[in-house]
Structure formats: C-alpha cells, structure tokens
PDB file of C-alpha atoms in Angstrom:
ATOM      1  CA  ASN D   1     214.368  97.053 129.589  1.00 59.00           C
ATOM      2  CA  GLU D   2     212.598 100.394 129.802  1.00 63.00           C
ATOM      3  CA  ILE D   3     212.522 100.782 126.000  1.00 64.00           C
ATOM      4  CA  GLU D   4     210.541  97.545 125.652  1.00 66.00           C
ATOM      5  CA  GLU D   5     208.209  98.417 128.539  1.00 67.00           C
ATOM      6  CA  ASN D   6     207.655 102.076 127.619  1.00 70.00           C
ATOM      7  CA  GLU D   7     207.753 102.999 123.927  1.00 69.00           C
ATOM      8  CA  ASP D   8     207.603 106.710 124.838  1.00 72.00           C
ATOM      9  CA  ALA D   9     210.859 106.543 126.815  1.00 78.00           C
ATOM     10  CA  THR D  10     213.629 108.974 125.845  1.00 80.00           C
ATOM     11  CA  SER D  11     217.316 109.033 126.706  1.00 82.00           C
ATOM     12  CA  VAL D  12     216.606 111.840 129.205  1.00 83.00           C
ATOM     13  CA  SER D  13     213.798 109.935 130.959  1.00 83.00           C
ATOM     14  CA  ILE D  14     215.882 106.738 131.058  1.00 83.00           C
ATOM     15  CA  ALA D  15     218.880 108.572 132.555  1.00 84.00           C
ATOM     16  CA  ARG D  16     216.610 110.232 135.117  1.00 86.00           C
ATOM     17  CA  GLY D  17     215.124 106.873 136.105  1.00 82.00           C
ATOM     18  CA  LEU D  18     218.574 105.303 136.498  1.00 84.00           C
ATOM     19  CA  ARG D  19     219.774 108.200 138.660  1.00 87.00           C
ATOM     20  CA  ARG D  20     216.818 107.579 140.973  1.00 86.00           C
ATOM     21  CA  LYS D  21     218.256 104.068 141.345  1.00 85.00           C
ATOM     22  CA  LYS D  22     221.634 105.566 142.296  1.00 84.00           C
ATOM     23  CA  VAL D  23     223.182 104.906 138.854  1.00 84.00           C
ATOM     24  CA  GLU D  24     225.054 108.001 137.702  1.00 88.00           C
ATOM     25  CA  ILE D  25     224.705 108.233 133.923  1.00 87.00           C
ATOM     26  CA  SER D  26     224.099 111.012 131.408  1.00 89.00           C
ATOM     27  CA  SER D  27     221.498 111.044 128.630  1.00 85.00           C
ATOM     28  CA  ARG D  28     224.363 111.155 126.093  1.00 88.00           C
ATOM     29  CA  THR D  29     225.774 107.900 127.480  1.00 90.00           C
ATOM     30  CA  VAL D  30     222.290 106.358 127.343  1.00 82.00           C
ATOM     31  CA  ARG D  31     222.041 107.278 123.640  1.00 85.00           C
ATOM     32  CA  ARG D  32     225.448 105.728 122.935  1.00 87.00           C
ATOM     33  CA  ARG D  33     224.506 102.517 124.738  1.00 84.00           C
ATOM     34  CA  LEU D  34     221.162 102.301 122.919  1.00 82.00           C
ATOM     35  CA  LYS D  35     222.848 102.757 119.525  1.00 83.00           C
ATOM     36  CA  ALA D  36     225.403 100.082 120.407  1.00 85.00           C
ATOM     37  CA  ALA D  37     222.515  97.742 121.294  1.00 82.00           C
ATOM     38  CA  GLY D  38     220.939  98.260 117.865  1.00 80.00           C
ATOM     39  CA  TYR D  39     218.293 100.861 118.715  1.00 76.00           C
ATOM     40  CA  ARG D  40     217.735 104.045 116.719  1.00 73.00           C
ATOM     41  CA  PHE D  41     215.704 107.146 117.584  1.00 70.00           C
ATOM     42  CA  SER D  42     213.222 107.769 114.771  1.00 67.00           C
ATOM     43  CA  THR D  43     209.674 108.857 114.076  1.00 63.00           C
ATOM     44  CA  PRO D  44     207.089 106.047 113.830  1.00 58.00           C
ATOM     45  CA  LEU D  45     205.671 105.021 110.469  1.00 55.00           C
ATOM     46  CA  SER D  46     202.249 106.459 109.679  1.00 55.00           C
ATOM     47  CA  LYS D  47     199.813 103.816 108.423  1.00 63.00           C
ATOM     48  CA  PRO D  48     196.022 103.756 107.924  1.00 60.00           C
ATOM     49  CA  LEU D  49     194.173 102.143 110.809  1.00 62.00           C
ATOM     50  CA  LEU D  50     193.305  98.478 110.238  1.00 73.00           C
ATOM     51  CA  THR D  51     190.211  97.273 112.069  1.00 79.00           C
ATOM     52  CA  THR D  52     189.806  93.723 113.350  1.00 86.00           C
ATOM     53  CA  LEU D  53     187.649  92.995 110.291  1.00 86.00           C
ATOM     54  CA  HIS D  54     190.353  94.351 107.941  1.00 84.00           C
ATOM     55  CA  LYS D  55     192.955  92.101 109.559  1.00 87.00           C
ATOM     56  CA  GLN D  56     190.683  89.073 109.332  1.00 89.00           C
ATOM     57  CA  GLN D  57     190.064  89.762 105.632  1.00 87.00           C
ATOM     58  CA  CYS D  58     193.792  90.227 104.966  1.00 88.00           C
ATOM     59  CA  LEU D  59     194.660  87.008 106.777  1.00 90.00           C
ATOM     60  CA  ARG D  60     191.970  85.103 104.884  1.00 91.00           C
ATOM     61  CA  TRP D  61     193.264  86.516 101.569  1.00 90.00           C
ATOM     62  CA  ALA D  62     196.872  85.624 102.417  1.00 90.00           C
ATOM     63  CA  ARG D  63     195.955  82.036 103.220  1.00 93.00           C
ATOM     64  CA  LEU D  64     194.018  81.821  99.963  1.00 91.00           C
ATOM     65  CA  MET D  65     197.021  83.159  98.012  1.00 92.00           C
ATOM     66  CA  GLN D  66     199.677  81.126  99.829  1.00 92.00           C
ATOM     67  CA  HIS D  67     200.107  78.665  96.946  1.00 91.00           C
ATOM     68  CA  GLN D  68     199.346  81.037  94.063  1.00 92.00           C
ATOM     69  CA  ASP D  69     201.639  80.748  91.025  1.00 93.00           C
ATOM     70  CA  TRP D  70     202.832  84.360  90.818  1.00 94.00           C
ATOM     71  CA  ASN D  71     204.788  83.597  87.637  1.00 93.00           C
ATOM     72  CA  LYS D  72     201.443  83.481  85.831  1.00 93.00           C
ATOM     73  CA  THR D  73     200.159  86.772  87.211  1.00 94.00           C
ATOM     74  CA  VAL D  74     199.916  90.209  85.598  1.00 95.00           C
ATOM     75  CA  PHE D  75     200.236  92.932  88.249  1.00 94.00           C
ATOM     76  CA  SER D  76     198.479  96.177  87.330  1.00 94.00           C
ATOM     77  CA  ASP D  77     197.896  99.404  89.198  1.00 93.00           C
ATOM     78  CA  GLU D  78     197.163 103.114  88.823  1.00 93.00           C
ATOM     79  CA  SER D  79     198.905 106.045  90.442  1.00 93.00           C
ATOM     80  CA  LYS D  80     199.357 109.791  90.156  1.00 93.00           C
ATOM     81  CA  ILE D  81     202.737 111.330  89.341  1.00 93.00           C
ATOM     82  CA  ARG D  82     203.430 114.993  90.060  1.00 87.00           C
ATOM     83  CA  SER D  83     206.307 117.208  89.059  1.00 80.00           C
ATOM     84  CA  GLY D  84     208.438 118.316  91.981  1.00 66.00           C
ATOM     85  CA  LEU D  85     211.485 117.413  93.999  1.00 53.00           C
ATOM     86  CA  VAL D  86     212.046 114.197  95.866  1.00 54.00           C
ATOM     87  CA  LYS D  87     212.279 114.609  99.629  1.00 56.00           C
ATOM     88  CA  ARG D  88     215.871 113.859 100.530  1.00 55.00           C
ATOM     89  CA  ARG D  89     218.536 114.738 103.078  1.00 55.00           C
ATOM     90  CA  TYR D  90     221.565 116.951 102.473  1.00 51.00           C
ATOM     91  CA  TRP D  91     224.855 117.462 104.295  1.00 52.00           C
ATOM     92  CA  GLN D  92     224.780 121.081 105.490  1.00 58.00           C
ATOM     93  CA  ARG D  93     226.883 123.271 107.733  1.00 63.00           C
ATOM     94  CA  LYS D  94     225.437 124.037 111.132  1.00 62.00           C
ATOM     95  CA  GLY D  95     223.251 127.132 110.998  1.00 67.00           C
ATOM     96  CA  LEU D  96     222.591 126.845 107.245  1.00 65.00           C
ATOM     97  CA  ARG D  97     219.449 125.345 105.696  1.00 65.00           C
ATOM     98  CA  LYS D  98     218.957 124.356 102.072  1.00 62.00           C
ATOM     99  CA  VAL D  99     215.789 125.843 100.573  1.00 63.00           C
ATOM    100  CA  VAL D 100     213.771 123.689  98.181  1.00 60.00           C
ATOM    101  CA  ARG D 101     211.504 125.806  95.994  1.00 60.00           C
ATOM    102  CA  THR D 102     208.189 124.278  94.982  1.00 62.00           C
ATOM    103  CA  THR D 103     205.426 125.372  92.633  1.00 63.00           C
ATOM    104  CA  LYS D 104     201.942 126.076  93.957  1.00 61.00           C
ATOM    105  CA  HIS D 105     200.230 123.930  91.317  1.00 63.00           C
ATOM    106  CA  PRO D 106     202.624 121.185  90.155  1.00 70.00           C
ATOM    107  CA  ALA D 107     201.988 119.337  86.904  1.00 77.00           C
ATOM    108  CA  LYS D 108     200.361 115.964  87.484  1.00 85.00           C
ATOM    109  CA  ILE D 109     199.409 112.969  85.362  1.00 92.00           C
ATOM    110  CA  ASN D 110     197.494 109.793  86.116  1.00 95.00           C
ATOM    111  CA  VAL D 111     199.269 106.596  85.106  1.00 96.00           C
ATOM    112  CA  TRP D 112     198.407 102.929  84.674  1.00 96.00           C
ATOM    113  CA  GLY D 113     201.047 100.260  84.270  1.00 96.00           C
ATOM    114  CA  CYS D 114     201.519  96.523  84.475  1.00 95.00           C
ATOM    115  CA  PHE D 115     204.282  93.946  84.772  1.00 95.00           C
ATOM    116  CA  ALA D 116     204.782  90.213  85.136  1.00 94.00           C
ATOM    117  CA  ARG D 117     207.550  87.712  85.827  1.00 90.00           C
ATOM    118  CA  ASN D 118     208.639  88.065  82.188  1.00 87.00           C
ATOM    119  CA  GLY D 119     208.996  91.852  82.120  1.00 91.00           C
ATOM    120  CA  PHE D 120     207.249  95.222  82.097  1.00 93.00           C
ATOM    121  CA  GLY D 121     204.125  95.870  80.074  1.00 94.00           C
ATOM    122  CA  GLU D 122     202.943  99.215  78.751  1.00 95.00           C
ATOM    123  CA  ILE D 123     202.390 102.374  80.753  1.00 96.00           C
ATOM    124  CA  VAL D 124     199.427 104.644  80.000  1.00 96.00           C
ATOM    125  CA  CYS D 125     199.474 108.354  80.894  1.00 96.00           C
ATOM    126  CA  PHE D 126     196.213 110.286  80.999  1.00 94.00           C
ATOM    127  CA  PRO D 127     195.383 113.717  82.478  1.00 90.00           C
ATOM    128  CA  GLN D 128     191.707 113.078  83.222  1.00 89.00           C
ATOM    129  CA  ASP D 129     190.219 111.013  86.027  1.00 90.00           C
ATOM    130  CA  LEU D 130     189.877 107.314  85.274  1.00 91.00           C
ATOM    131  CA  THR D 131     186.418 106.157  84.148  1.00 93.00           C
ATOM    132  CA  SER D 132     185.072 102.682  83.419  1.00 94.00           C
ATOM    133  CA  LYS D 133     184.747 103.607  79.741  1.00 94.00           C
ATOM    134  CA  TYR D 134     188.388 104.717  79.468  1.00 95.00           C
ATOM    135  CA  LEU D 135     189.529 101.723  81.499  1.00 95.00           C
ATOM    136  CA  CYS D 136     187.875  99.267  79.108  1.00 95.00           C
ATOM    137  CA  SER D 137     188.455 101.027  75.765  1.00 95.00           C
ATOM    138  CA  GLN D 138     192.001 102.330  76.269  1.00 95.00           C
ATOM    139  CA  ILE D 139     193.645 100.418  79.100  1.00 95.00           C
ATOM    140  CA  TYR D 140     192.151  96.929  78.929  1.00 95.00           C
ATOM    141  CA  ALA D 141     191.489  96.753  75.176  1.00 95.00           C
ATOM    142  CA  LYS D 142     194.795  98.317  74.123  1.00 95.00           C
ATOM    143  CA  ALA D 143     197.489  98.542  76.807  1.00 95.00           C
ATOM    144  CA  LEU D 144     196.675  95.291  78.620  1.00 94.00           C
ATOM    145  CA  ARG D 145     196.335  93.331  75.386  1.00 92.00           C
ATOM    146  CA  HIS D 146     199.527  94.795  73.939  1.00 93.00           C
ATOM    147  CA  SER D 147     201.333  93.978  77.196  1.00 94.00           C
ATOM    148  CA  THR D 148     200.244  90.373  77.672  1.00 92.00           C
ATOM    149  CA  ARG D 149     201.126  89.255  74.142  1.00 89.00           C
ATOM    150  CA  PRO D 150     204.908  89.731  74.481  1.00 89.00           C
ATOM    151  CA  LEU D 151     204.791  88.631  78.133  1.00 88.00           C
ATOM    152  CA  PHE D 152     202.818  85.407  77.655  1.00 88.00           C
ATOM    153  CA  GLY D 153     202.516  84.920  73.885  1.00 80.00           C
ATOM    154  CA  ARG D 154     199.339  83.072  72.938  1.00 76.00           C
ATOM    155  CA  ASP D 155     199.130  81.526  76.396  1.00 73.00           C
ATOM    156  CA  ARG D 156     196.071  83.007  78.110  1.00 74.00           C
ATOM    157  CA  ASP D 157     196.693  81.022  81.282  1.00 83.00           C
ATOM    158  CA  PHE D 158     197.425  84.065  83.440  1.00 91.00           C
ATOM    159  CA  LYS D 159     195.474  85.963  86.074  1.00 93.00           C
ATOM    160  CA  LEU D 160     195.189  89.720  86.495  1.00 94.00           C
ATOM    161  CA  LEU D 161     195.896  91.246  89.901  1.00 91.00           C
ATOM    162  CA  LYS D 162     194.421  94.742  90.073  1.00 88.00           C
ATOM    163  CA  ASP D 163     193.644  97.143  92.884  1.00 80.00           C
ATOM    164  CA  SER D 164     190.217  97.460  94.481  1.00 76.00           C
ATOM    165  CA  ASP D 165     189.165 100.646  92.646  1.00 82.00           C
ATOM    166  CA  PRO D 166     185.366 100.462  92.074  1.00 85.00           C
ATOM    167  CA  LYS D 167     185.876 101.031  88.336  1.00 89.00           C
ATOM    168  CA  HIS D 168     187.570  97.633  88.082  1.00 88.00           C
ATOM    169  CA  LYS D 169     184.433  96.095  89.540  1.00 87.00           C
ATOM    170  CA  SER D 170     181.924  98.074  87.467  1.00 92.00           C
ATOM    171  CA  LYS D 171     179.401  96.256  85.263  1.00 94.00           C
ATOM    172  CA  GLN D 172     181.188  97.476  82.115  1.00 95.00           C
ATOM    173  CA  SER D 173     184.578  96.328  83.367  1.00 93.00           C
ATOM    174  CA  LYS D 174     183.332  92.906  84.465  1.00 93.00           C
ATOM    175  CA  GLU D 175     181.591  92.376  81.129  1.00 95.00           C
ATOM    176  CA  TRP D 176     184.728  93.259  79.145  1.00 94.00           C
ATOM    177  CA  LYS D 177     186.848  90.822  81.149  1.00 93.00           C
ATOM    178  CA  ARG D 178     184.221  88.093  80.815  1.00 93.00           C
ATOM    179  CA  LYS D 179     184.008  88.500  77.019  1.00 94.00           C
ATOM    180  CA  ASN D 180     187.794  88.537  76.663  1.00 92.00           C
ATOM    181  CA  GLY D 181     188.486  85.641  78.999  1.00 91.00           C
ATOM    182  CA  ILE D 182     190.474  87.621  81.582  1.00 92.00           C
ATOM    183  CA  ASP D 183     190.480  85.967  85.001  1.00 93.00           C
ATOM    184  CA  CYS D 184     191.234  88.152  88.025  1.00 92.00           C
ATOM    185  CA  LEU D 185     192.670  87.403  91.425  1.00 91.00           C
ATOM    186  CA  PRO D 186     190.840  88.867  94.428  1.00 85.00           C
ATOM    187  CA  PHE D 187     192.440  91.865  96.071  1.00 81.00           C
ATOM    188  CA  LEU D 188     191.735  93.911  99.188  1.00 71.00           C
ATOM    189  CA  ALA D 189     191.174  97.619  99.747  1.00 64.00           C
ATOM    190  CA  CYS D 190     193.266  97.441 102.916  1.00 64.00           C
ATOM    191  CA  SER D 191     196.207  95.301 101.851  1.00 64.00           C
ATOM    192  CA  PRO D 192     199.193  96.220 104.063  1.00 54.00           C
ATOM    193  CA  ASN D 193     202.557  96.070 102.275  1.00 67.00           C
ATOM    194  CA  ILE D 194     201.287  93.519  99.740  1.00 81.00           C
ATOM    195  CA  ASN D 195     200.985  95.300  96.395  1.00 84.00           C
ATOM    196  CA  PRO D 196     204.434  95.216  94.688  1.00 89.00           C
ATOM    197  CA  ALA D 197     203.257  97.906  92.264  1.00 89.00           C
ATOM    198  CA  GLU D 198     203.625 100.428  95.103  1.00 88.00           C
ATOM    199  CA  ASN D 199     207.388  99.780  95.100  1.00 90.00           C
ATOM    200  CA  LEU D 200     207.406 100.210  91.337  1.00 92.00           C
ATOM    201  CA  TRP D 201     205.643 103.587  91.485  1.00 93.00           C
ATOM    202  CA  ASN D 202     207.955 104.831  94.242  1.00 91.00           C
ATOM    203  CA  ILE D 203     211.041 104.108  92.132  1.00 92.00           C
ATOM    204  CA  LEU D 204     209.500 105.610  88.999  1.00 94.00           C
ATOM    205  CA  LYS D 205     208.421 108.783  90.825  1.00 93.00           C
ATOM    206  CA  ILE D 206     211.919 109.304  92.210  1.00 90.00           C
ATOM    207  CA  ARG D 207     213.535 108.807  88.800  1.00 92.00           C
ATOM    208  CA  VAL D 208     211.090 111.223  87.138  1.00 93.00           C
ATOM    209  CA  ALA D 209     211.381 113.846  89.885  1.00 90.00           C
ATOM    210  CA  MET D 210     215.178 113.841  89.668  1.00 88.00           C
ATOM    211  CA  LYS D 211     214.804 115.072  86.059  1.00 89.00           C
ATOM    212  CA  LYS D 212     212.808 118.083  87.342  1.00 87.00           C
ATOM    213  CA  PRO D 213     209.982 118.309  84.769  1.00 88.00           C
ATOM    214  CA  ASN D 214     208.259 121.704  84.940  1.00 84.00           C
ATOM    215  CA  ASN D 215     205.167 121.163  82.778  1.00 88.00           C
ATOM    216  CA  VAL D 216     202.729 118.447  81.728  1.00 90.00           C
ATOM    217  CA  PRO D 217     204.339 117.614  78.333  1.00 92.00           C
ATOM    218  CA  ALA D 218     207.764 117.234  79.971  1.00 92.00           C
ATOM    219  CA  LEU D 219     206.270 115.119  82.761  1.00 93.00           C
ATOM    220  CA  PHE D 220     204.470 112.936  80.205  1.00 93.00           C
ATOM    221  CA  ARG D 221     207.660 112.409  78.183  1.00 95.00           C
ATOM    222  CA  LEU D 222     209.825 111.629  81.216  1.00 95.00           C
ATOM    223  CA  ILE D 223     207.366 109.094  82.635  1.00 96.00           C
ATOM    224  CA  LYS D 224     207.482 107.165  79.349  1.00 96.00           C
ATOM    225  CA  GLN D 225     211.278 107.425  79.157  1.00 96.00           C
ATOM    226  CA  GLU D 226     211.972 106.373  82.737  1.00 96.00           C
ATOM    227  CA  TRP D 227     209.500 103.486  82.514  1.00 96.00           C
ATOM    228  CA  LYS D 228     211.541 102.037  79.653  1.00 94.00           C
ATOM    229  CA  LYS D 229     214.781 102.529  81.611  1.00 94.00           C
ATOM    230  CA  LEU D 230     213.700 100.634  84.732  1.00 93.00           C
ATOM    231  CA  PRO D 231     216.212  97.867  85.615  1.00 88.00           C
ATOM    232  CA  LEU D 232     215.533  94.621  83.778  1.00 81.00           C
ATOM    233  CA  ASP D 233     215.684  92.523  86.951  1.00 86.00           C
ATOM    234  CA  PHE D 234     213.382  94.851  88.921  1.00 90.00           C
ATOM    235  CA  TRP D 235     210.120  93.230  87.795  1.00 88.00           C
ATOM    236  CA  LYS D 236     211.597  89.788  88.460  1.00 91.00           C
ATOM    237  CA  ASN D 237     212.500  90.753  92.045  1.00 93.00           C
ATOM    238  CA  LEU D 238     209.048  92.267  92.628  1.00 93.00           C
ATOM    239  CA  VAL D 239     207.247  89.117  91.516  1.00 94.00           C
ATOM    240  CA  GLU D 240     209.595  86.858  93.472  1.00 94.00           C
ATOM    241  CA  SER D 241     208.890  88.936  96.600  1.00 93.00           C
ATOM    242  CA  MET D 242     205.192  88.007  96.586  1.00 93.00           C
ATOM    243  CA  GLU D 243     205.681  84.680  98.338  1.00 94.00           C
ATOM    244  CA  LYS D 244     207.550  86.398 101.192  1.00 92.00           C
ATOM    245  CA  ARG D 245     204.939  89.183 101.367  1.00 91.00           C
ATOM    246  CA  VAL D 246     202.108  86.681 101.718  1.00 92.00           C
ATOM    247  CA  ASP D 247     203.995  84.630 104.337  1.00 92.00           C
ATOM    248  CA  ALA D 248     204.786  87.816 106.291  1.00 90.00           C
ATOM    249  CA  LEU D 249     201.120  88.834 106.220  1.00 89.00           C
ATOM    250  CA  ILE D 250     200.122  85.455 107.649  1.00 91.00           C
ATOM    251  CA  LEU D 251     202.812  85.742 110.328  1.00 91.00           C
ATOM    252  CA  ALA D 252     201.508  89.237 111.208  1.00 87.00           C
ATOM    253  CA  GLU D 253     197.949  87.843 111.352  1.00 87.00           C
ATOM    254  CA  GLY D 254     196.742  90.298 108.721  1.00 83.00           C
ATOM    255  CA  ASP D 255     198.420  93.369 110.217  1.00 82.00           C
ATOM    256  CA  TYR D 256     201.211  95.531 108.776  1.00 75.00           C
ATOM    257  CA  THR D 257     204.400  93.624 107.992  1.00 71.00           C
ATOM    258  CA  MET D 258     206.696  96.705 107.936  1.00 63.00           C
TER     259      MET D 258
END
C-alpha cells in the first residue's frame, strides 16, 4: 500500500507508479478507489512540537489521573474572544468567490470561565491582561466562589483543574488557595487534546461570532448571553469525556490523540 509506505503520495504519483508496473489506470480512478477504501485527501493538522520530555510528562500525568473522580472537579480556563466571522465553507458557483470582509483591529475581550459535572459556573469578561491580583480578588474570590456554591453546595470536597499559566502558580495565588482551602489538580503546559475547556471555548466563540458583534460592549454582552444559552448537557458530556481523554493519552504514550 503506497499510501501507508509514503505519506507524500498523490493520486498522480500512484497512477504513474502503477503504469510503470504495466497497470493502466488514471489518477481520477485512483482517487475514486482511495475514497471507496475510506481515505480522504486533506491537509495535516498543525500541532505544537512535543519533545520526548513533554511526552514523558504527559504520560506520567495521565497515569496519575487515570482513577481521578472527575465528578468532583471544577474545570477552569481563560481565553480570548475576538469579534469577527467564523471560518466556514460555502456552496458557490464555479468562478465565483464569496468575499468575507474583516476589520483591521477587531474587538477583543479576555474571558475566564468554569464548569463541573453539575453545570456551568460564572464567566468573567475583562479587557485588560490577567494579573495575579485580579485573578485572586475578582476571579477566585468572587466568580469561583459564586460558581462552586450552586455546583457543590457546602461540600468543599472538590479539586480545581486550571491551566498552567504562571499567574495560577504565583505566590499570591497559592496563598489565596491555601487560606481558602482550594485543592488543585496538577496540569501540564503541553497537554495534547486533554483540556475540555478548549472545546467549550470553541463552541462559545462560534456562537458569539455568528451574532457579528462590531464593538467591545456588544461583544461583552453577547459573550454573557451565549454562555447562559449553552446546552444543558454540554458540560456533562465534557466531564464524562475526561476518562476517555486520559485513556487515549496513555494509549498514545503521551503524544497527540487526535
């Protein structure tokens, strides 16, 4: 199988190779046969390079988390949401191209959000860069507290899963969590396909972009609105996917799981 042996093979090169073996076949027929066999011609995924050390760390983390009770975990993350159109495909007549007009300086807002097996927590929108002071005084002290009460009641037997941003590991941040009895799960800077919050942000960004906000106030309002409209079973599916994500990471020996 030339496709398995040479990942750079094309229908033209395969047809040429077969003709050298006295097999008369066109590149079009090769494409049809490949599609029938379950292959598709597409661009490869672009992923950050994982070193051997990164893979070892990811594998070690996955084995450590293999029996974690994800139902008692609060998943939190930050992201940046910009105004603009979602990249999508359109049916168009041959020779015509749809033009998508973009602004030179789109509106953008930083966001922090959290969720658990029981539901979504609060979302915080802020225009400035995140600092340890803002993280502790506004996000941890207010949003996180307000989120965990309805999610877990008075039960403090949960663990916080956050990203590896240095501000989460600052002296001020560690001290706040120690004083308030917040236990954290370890997380990795290079964590291929593991953080379910990435799926959450992707969905939210698409929903916001489809509304076409054209300024910061509109973007701010739509983020809040669309966060509240996210499907009720979405957070449940994200949390339930963690066991499969961890198992897949172990199977991939710490590499990307696709």
